[in-house]
């Protein structure tokens, strides 16, 4: 009798343990999980960072990201450096090129300037050009090559020069002109906005130009840092229909995973409608095609809709937003890619800041950028993101390819049953890993009756609400950039 009782007791204990184990498994592996604090970026500062801080106007040591324009970025050892056009809100800028550095691309310190005055040669050529524009810097064989622009505003009287240094912080030796253009010469290019790229074979190239003639790319002599063919402007790789449609600020990056070159340019006016577009090519000399297969040298009546938009003026809720989000730089840091650009405060466009954004690559090899500024990587792995509960209220921003005015957010509700906005509607969403697909019902219009937005979900810092959050970024079926951000108060459904 005692033996049978013991057997029954062991059986009951075994069943209880099995039931508890099953419950534990269901609770921890099949139900959505919430990311831990260490799986989000840390706060970028102790308190929210103000866009407008008038008390720092005359104190460069406190400028941080303020007064930055046309910044290009380079990593040297453990430091990130930006070189930018000298700009100052409520004051006259100096002639030099501003240098900043950072250990994390979040907290920036002002280093100083390259040069005190524009060279006699550059000033004479440009009829008195008094400031440097849009620099870029690259390291070749242990020497830093700094390319800069000087121009007479509104003309092709322009000058790209070169300075060299053994140290990224200088001092710099001016090496004179790389290329000069003049109204009435045999060139069509405007010699401004140099962007240097080392191709996959180790050869340096310079992309440059503006809406005066378009964007060109030309090979650089590795020994001198100047043009290989001094009497030629290079190959045309991007242009607009006419001077009423601005294009400038070229940069090129190479992605070895796709074996493609990516050209970024800026459209619009620098104070408000500035926006960054991208196209790609198998060859550094083009042709560069956008997401929809349009050639960037198209000058037809449809040329206003070339280039796949990466970032443009935008505003989330609880914020005045950002204007003039253009003239970008590009950085590959190991397996990670980043984009820098100008951004002017929505409530006072004269306050221009440096923004850094993480680049995410789509499954078909297109770059998109985070809707939030870079605030660092999470401390721990975000594997649990695959089962993150994304149900609830989100803000969504669609960056129109055609309309470059400020894009504002709308509310997006993701229901537990997989529906969007209406629990009984036809729009629905699916999550696979970190890829979120949004299906928009359009019978008779869309392929298979649904337009599809394909976006990547990732943990980021919410600068507008000053807390960690989830965001998404990607492209619609027609190549329109789509951003999203989960709202602070998640609605349970």
PDB file of N, CA and C in Angstrom, residues 374-436:
ATOM      1  N   UNK A 374      21.174  59.272 -34.342  1.00  0.00           N
ATOM      2  CA  UNK A 374      21.980  58.232 -33.705  1.00  0.00           C
ATOM      3  C   UNK A 374      22.231  58.569 -32.242  1.00  0.00           C
ATOM      4  N   UNK A 375      21.996  57.582 -31.372  1.00  0.00           N
ATOM      5  CA  UNK A 375      22.238  57.754 -29.942  1.00  0.00           C
ATOM      6  C   UNK A 375      23.042  56.592 -29.382  1.00  0.00           C
ATOM      7  N   UNK A 376      23.745  55.875 -30.256  1.00  0.00           N
ATOM      8  CA  UNK A 376      24.556  54.755 -29.814  1.00  0.00           C
ATOM      9  C   UNK A 376      23.850  53.427 -30.029  1.00  0.00           C
ATOM     10  N   UNK A 377      24.626  52.368 -29.884  1.00  0.00           N
ATOM     11  CA  UNK A 377      24.107  51.015 -30.028  1.00  0.00           C
ATOM     12  C   UNK A 377      23.664  50.479 -28.666  1.00  0.00           C
ATOM     13  N   UNK A 378      22.700  49.557 -28.635  1.00  0.00           N
ATOM     14  CA  UNK A 378      22.324  48.915 -27.369  1.00  0.00           C
ATOM     15  C   UNK A 378      23.510  48.184 -26.761  1.00  0.00           C
ATOM     16  N   UNK A 379      23.519  48.106 -25.432  1.00  0.00           N
ATOM     17  CA  UNK A 379      24.611  47.422 -24.736  1.00  0.00           C
ATOM     18  C   UNK A 379      24.583  45.929 -25.045  1.00  0.00           C
ATOM     19  N   UNK A 380      23.400  45.346 -25.026  1.00  0.00           N
ATOM     20  CA  UNK A 380      23.260  43.906 -25.235  1.00  0.00           C
ATOM     21  C   UNK A 380      22.569  43.608 -26.562  1.00  0.00           C
ATOM     22  N   UNK A 381      22.634  42.348 -26.952  1.00  0.00           N
ATOM     23  CA  UNK A 381      22.010  41.879 -28.175  1.00  0.00           C
ATOM     24  C   UNK A 381      20.513  42.146 -28.153  1.00  0.00           C
ATOM     25  N   UNK A 382      19.933  42.325 -29.326  1.00  0.00           N
ATOM     26  CA  UNK A 382      18.491  42.562 -29.417  1.00  0.00           C
ATOM     27  C   UNK A 382      17.800  41.396 -30.115  1.00  0.00           C
ATOM     28  N   UNK A 383      18.282  40.184 -29.833  1.00  0.00           N
ATOM     29  CA  UNK A 383      17.673  39.014 -30.436  1.00  0.00           C
ATOM     30  C   UNK A 383      16.180  38.921 -30.119  1.00  0.00           C
ATOM     31  N   UNK A 384      15.798  39.330 -28.905  1.00  0.00           N
ATOM     32  CA  UNK A 384      14.395  39.226 -28.507  1.00  0.00           C
ATOM     33  C   UNK A 384      13.498  40.172 -29.280  1.00  0.00           C
ATOM     34  N   UNK A 385      14.095  41.057 -30.087  1.00  0.00           N
ATOM     35  CA  UNK A 385      13.298  41.938 -30.928  1.00  0.00           C
ATOM     36  C   UNK A 385      12.411  41.121 -31.857  1.00  0.00           C
ATOM     37  N   UNK A 386      12.820  39.910 -32.183  1.00  0.00           N
ATOM     38  CA  UNK A 386      12.050  39.076 -33.087  1.00  0.00           C
ATOM     39  C   UNK A 386      10.676  38.741 -32.512  1.00  0.00           C
ATOM     40  N   UNK A 387      10.513  38.784 -31.217  1.00  0.00           N
ATOM     41  CA  UNK A 387       9.231  38.503 -30.606  1.00  0.00           C
ATOM     42  C   UNK A 387       8.700  39.704 -29.832  1.00  0.00           C
ATOM     43  N   UNK A 388       9.221  40.870 -30.167  1.00  0.00           N
ATOM     44  CA  UNK A 388       8.790  42.085 -29.472  1.00  0.00           C
ATOM     45  C   UNK A 388       7.328  42.381 -29.763  1.00  0.00           C
ATOM     46  N   UNK A 389       6.632  42.815 -28.755  1.00  0.00           N
ATOM     47  CA  UNK A 389       5.224  43.163 -28.916  1.00  0.00           C
ATOM     48  C   UNK A 389       5.116  44.547 -29.518  1.00  0.00           C
ATOM     49  N   UNK A 390       4.744  44.617 -30.775  1.00  0.00           N
ATOM     50  CA  UNK A 390       4.655  45.906 -31.457  1.00  0.00           C
ATOM     51  C   UNK A 390       3.216  46.404 -31.567  1.00  0.00           C
ATOM     52  N   UNK A 391       2.287  45.649 -31.017  1.00  0.00           N
ATOM     53  CA  UNK A 391       0.880  46.052 -31.049  1.00  0.00           C
ATOM     54  C   UNK A 391       0.695  47.381 -30.330  1.00  0.00           C
ATOM     55  N   UNK A 392      -0.084  48.291 -30.917  1.00  0.00           N
ATOM     56  CA  UNK A 392      -0.371  49.563 -30.268  1.00  0.00           C
ATOM     57  C   UNK A 392      -0.315  50.729 -31.227  1.00  0.00           C
ATOM     58  N   UNK A 393      -0.184  51.924 -30.669  1.00  0.00           N
ATOM     59  CA  UNK A 393      -0.188  53.156 -31.447  1.00  0.00           C
ATOM     60  C   UNK A 393       1.227  53.532 -31.891  1.00  0.00           C
ATOM     61  N   UNK A 394       1.350  53.904 -33.147  1.00  0.00           N
ATOM     62  CA  UNK A 394       2.605  54.363 -33.728  1.00  0.00           C
ATOM     63  C   UNK A 394       2.368  55.700 -34.426  1.00  0.00           C
ATOM     64  N   UNK A 395       3.454  56.443 -34.611  1.00  0.00           N
ATOM     65  CA  UNK A 395       3.443  57.577 -35.522  1.00  0.00           C
ATOM     66  C   UNK A 395       4.123  57.137 -36.818  1.00  0.00           C
ATOM     67  N   UNK A 396       3.556  57.552 -37.940  1.00  0.00           N
ATOM     68  CA  UNK A 396       4.140  57.219 -39.230  1.00  0.00           C
ATOM     69  C   UNK A 396       4.387  58.489 -40.045  1.00  0.00           C
ATOM     70  N   UNK A 397       5.543  58.537 -40.715  1.00  0.00           N
ATOM     71  CA  UNK A 397       5.866  59.627 -41.631  1.00  0.00           C
ATOM     72  C   UNK A 397       6.197  59.029 -42.988  1.00  0.00           C
ATOM     73  N   UNK A 398       5.557  59.553 -44.017  1.00  0.00           N
ATOM     74  CA  UNK A 398       5.829  59.149 -45.396  1.00  0.00           C
ATOM     75  C   UNK A 398       6.550  60.310 -46.077  1.00  0.00           C
ATOM     76  N   UNK A 399       7.762  60.055 -46.572  1.00  0.00           N
ATOM     77  CA  UNK A 399       8.582  61.090 -47.206  1.00  0.00           C
ATOM     78  C   UNK A 399       8.326  61.075 -48.712  1.00  0.00           C
ATOM     79  N   UNK A 400       7.363  61.874 -49.128  1.00  0.00           N
ATOM     80  CA  UNK A 400       6.954  61.914 -50.529  1.00  0.00           C
ATOM     81  C   UNK A 400       8.141  62.130 -51.453  1.00  0.00           C
ATOM     82  N   UNK A 401       8.155  61.421 -52.576  1.00  0.00           N
ATOM     83  CA  UNK A 401       9.222  61.602 -53.559  1.00  0.00           C
ATOM     84  C   UNK A 401       9.080  62.929 -54.291  1.00  0.00           C
ATOM     85  N   UNK A 402       7.867  63.458 -54.356  1.00  0.00           N
ATOM     86  CA  UNK A 402       7.596  64.642 -55.166  1.00  0.00           C
ATOM     87  C   UNK A 402       7.483  65.905 -54.317  1.00  0.00           C
ATOM     88  N   UNK A 403       6.831  65.816 -53.178  1.00  0.00           N
ATOM     89  CA  UNK A 403       6.620  66.976 -52.308  1.00  0.00           C
ATOM     90  C   UNK A 403       7.758  67.048 -51.294  1.00  0.00           C
ATOM     91  N   UNK A 404       8.553  68.120 -51.350  1.00  0.00           N
ATOM     92  CA  UNK A 404       9.704  68.268 -50.460  1.00  0.00           C
ATOM     93  C   UNK A 404       9.419  69.170 -49.266  1.00  0.00           C
ATOM     94  N   UNK A 405       8.174  69.574 -49.073  1.00  0.00           N
ATOM     95  CA  UNK A 405       7.837  70.364 -47.884  1.00  0.00           C
ATOM     96  C   UNK A 405       7.875  69.467 -46.657  1.00  0.00           C
ATOM     97  N   UNK A 406       7.759  70.069 -45.462  1.00  0.00           N
ATOM     98  CA  UNK A 406       7.888  69.299 -44.231  1.00  0.00           C
ATOM     99  C   UNK A 406       6.832  68.196 -44.140  1.00  0.00           C
ATOM    100  N   UNK A 407       7.285  66.959 -43.950  1.00  0.00           N
ATOM    101  CA  UNK A 407       6.385  65.825 -43.771  1.00  0.00           C
ATOM    102  C   UNK A 407       6.047  65.687 -42.288  1.00  0.00           C
ATOM    103  N   UNK A 408       4.775  65.553 -41.980  1.00  0.00           N
ATOM    104  CA  UNK A 408       4.334  65.417 -40.586  1.00  0.00           C
ATOM    105  C   UNK A 408       3.777  64.015 -40.347  1.00  0.00           C
ATOM    106  N   UNK A 409       3.693  63.642 -39.088  1.00  0.00           N
ATOM    107  CA  UNK A 409       3.317  62.275 -38.744  1.00  0.00           C
ATOM    108  C   UNK A 409       1.808  62.105 -38.632  1.00  0.00           C
ATOM    109  N   UNK A 410       1.363  60.897 -38.923  1.00  0.00           N
ATOM    110  CA  UNK A 410      -0.018  60.486 -38.697  1.00  0.00           C
ATOM    111  C   UNK A 410       0.006  59.278 -37.764  1.00  0.00           C
ATOM    112  N   UNK A 411      -1.141  58.982 -37.153  1.00  0.00           N
ATOM    113  CA  UNK A 411      -1.222  57.862 -36.215  1.00  0.00           C
ATOM    114  C   UNK A 411      -1.501  56.558 -36.947  1.00  0.00           C
ATOM    115  N   UNK A 412      -0.805  55.540 -36.542  1.00  0.00           N
ATOM    116  CA  UNK A 412      -0.950  54.205 -37.119  1.00  0.00           C
ATOM    117  C   UNK A 412      -1.219  53.236 -35.972  1.00  0.00           C
ATOM    118  N   UNK A 413      -2.310  52.483 -36.055  1.00  0.00           N
ATOM    119  CA  UNK A 413      -2.648  51.542 -34.987  1.00  0.00           C
ATOM    120  C   UNK A 413      -2.464  50.114 -35.490  1.00  0.00           C
ATOM    121  N   UNK A 414      -1.591  49.372 -34.842  1.00  0.00           N
ATOM    122  CA  UNK A 414      -1.362  47.968 -35.183  1.00  0.00           C
ATOM    123  C   UNK A 414      -2.095  47.108 -34.153  1.00  0.00           C
ATOM    124  N   UNK A 415      -3.112  46.370 -34.604  1.00  0.00           N
ATOM    125  CA  UNK A 415      -3.926  45.547 -33.712  1.00  0.00           C
ATOM    126  C   UNK A 415      -3.332  44.163 -33.527  1.00  0.00           C
ATOM    127  N   UNK A 416      -3.710  43.550 -32.419  1.00  0.00           N
ATOM    128  CA  UNK A 416      -3.187  42.237 -32.069  1.00  0.00           C
ATOM    129  C   UNK A 416      -3.579  41.178 -33.093  1.00  0.00           C
ATOM    130  N   UNK A 417      -4.753  41.359 -33.723  1.00  0.00           N
ATOM    131  CA  UNK A 417      -5.210  40.380 -34.712  1.00  0.00           C
ATOM    132  C   UNK A 417      -4.571  40.573 -36.086  1.00  0.00           C
ATOM    133  N   UNK A 418      -3.572  41.481 -36.166  1.00  0.00           N
ATOM    134  CA  UNK A 418      -2.847  41.691 -37.401  1.00  0.00           C
ATOM    135  C   UNK A 418      -3.424  42.747 -38.309  1.00  0.00           C
ATOM    136  N   UNK A 419      -4.481  43.430 -37.860  1.00  0.00           N
ATOM    137  CA  UNK A 419      -5.093  44.472 -38.677  1.00  0.00           C
ATOM    138  C   UNK A 419      -4.447  45.831 -38.397  1.00  0.00           C
ATOM    139  N   UNK A 420      -4.630  46.749 -39.348  1.00  0.00           N
ATOM    140  CA  UNK A 420      -4.119  48.113 -39.220  1.00  0.00           C
ATOM    141  C   UNK A 420      -5.296  49.075 -39.133  1.00  0.00           C
ATOM    142  N   UNK A 421      -5.332  49.872 -38.086  1.00  0.00           N
ATOM    143  CA  UNK A 421      -6.296  50.960 -37.882  1.00  0.00           C
ATOM    144  C   UNK A 421      -7.732  50.508 -37.642  1.00  0.00           C
ATOM    145  N   UNK A 422      -8.148  49.435 -38.266  1.00  0.00           N
ATOM    146  CA  UNK A 422      -9.519  48.934 -38.089  1.00  0.00           C
ATOM    147  C   UNK A 422      -9.445  47.434 -37.858  1.00  0.00           C
ATOM    148  N   UNK A 423      -9.938  46.982 -36.678  1.00  0.00           N
ATOM    149  CA  UNK A 423      -9.842  45.564 -36.331  1.00  0.00           C
ATOM    150  C   UNK A 423     -10.556  44.661 -37.329  1.00  0.00           C
ATOM    151  N   UNK A 424     -11.501  45.216 -38.067  1.00  0.00           N
ATOM    152  CA  UNK A 424     -12.266  44.424 -39.030  1.00  0.00           C
ATOM    153  C   UNK A 424     -11.980  44.852 -40.475  1.00  0.00           C
ATOM    154  N   UNK A 425     -10.924  45.656 -40.664  1.00  0.00           N
ATOM    155  CA  UNK A 425     -10.621  46.173 -41.984  1.00  0.00           C
ATOM    156  C   UNK A 425      -9.810  45.223 -42.842  1.00  0.00           C
ATOM    157  N   UNK A 426      -9.457  45.687 -44.017  1.00  0.00           N
ATOM    158  CA  UNK A 426      -8.702  44.874 -44.975  1.00  0.00           C
ATOM    159  C   UNK A 426      -7.197  45.100 -44.889  1.00  0.00           C
ATOM    160  N   UNK A 427      -6.752  46.244 -44.321  1.00  0.00           N
ATOM    161  CA  UNK A 427      -5.321  46.509 -44.166  1.00  0.00           C
ATOM    162  C   UNK A 427      -4.772  45.640 -43.042  1.00  0.00           C
ATOM    163  N   UNK A 428      -3.571  45.079 -43.244  1.00  0.00           N
ATOM    164  CA  UNK A 428      -3.017  44.208 -42.198  1.00  0.00           C
ATOM    165  C   UNK A 428      -1.500  44.270 -42.188  1.00  0.00           C
ATOM    166  N   UNK A 429      -0.919  43.734 -41.118  1.00  0.00           N
ATOM    167  CA  UNK A 429       0.536  43.730 -40.964  1.00  0.00           C
ATOM    168  C   UNK A 429       1.026  42.337 -40.626  1.00  0.00           C
ATOM    169  N   UNK A 430       2.307  42.088 -40.943  1.00  0.00           N
ATOM    170  CA  UNK A 430       2.979  40.837 -40.600  1.00  0.00           C
ATOM    171  C   UNK A 430       4.391  41.140 -40.115  1.00  0.00           C
ATOM    172  N   UNK A 431       4.843  40.425 -39.107  1.00  0.00           N
ATOM    173  CA  UNK A 431       6.203  40.590 -38.579  1.00  0.00           C
ATOM    174  C   UNK A 431       6.955  39.282 -38.724  1.00  0.00           C
ATOM    175  N   UNK A 432       8.092  39.333 -39.426  1.00  0.00           N
ATOM    176  CA  UNK A 432       8.964  38.180 -39.576  1.00  0.00           C
ATOM    177  C   UNK A 432      10.371  38.606 -39.204  1.00  0.00           C
ATOM    178  N   UNK A 433      10.848  38.116 -38.061  1.00  0.00           N
ATOM    179  CA  UNK A 433      12.140  38.579 -37.571  1.00  0.00           C
ATOM    180  C   UNK A 433      12.030  40.045 -37.224  1.00  0.00           C
ATOM    181  N   UNK A 434      12.894  40.874 -37.814  1.00  0.00           N
ATOM    182  CA  UNK A 434      12.806  42.319 -37.585  1.00  0.00           C
ATOM    183  C   UNK A 434      12.213  43.038 -38.791  1.00  0.00           C
ATOM    184  N   UNK A 435      11.614  42.290 -39.725  1.00  0.00           N
ATOM    185  CA  UNK A 435      10.985  42.873 -40.908  1.00  0.00           C
ATOM    186  C   UNK A 435       9.476  42.953 -40.720  1.00  0.00           C
ATOM    187  N   UNK A 436       8.959  44.154 -40.804  1.00  0.00           N
ATOM    188  CA  UNK A 436       7.530  44.413 -40.678  1.00  0.00           C
ATOM    189  C   UNK A 436       6.984  44.743 -42.057  1.00  0.00           C
TER     190      UNK A 436
END
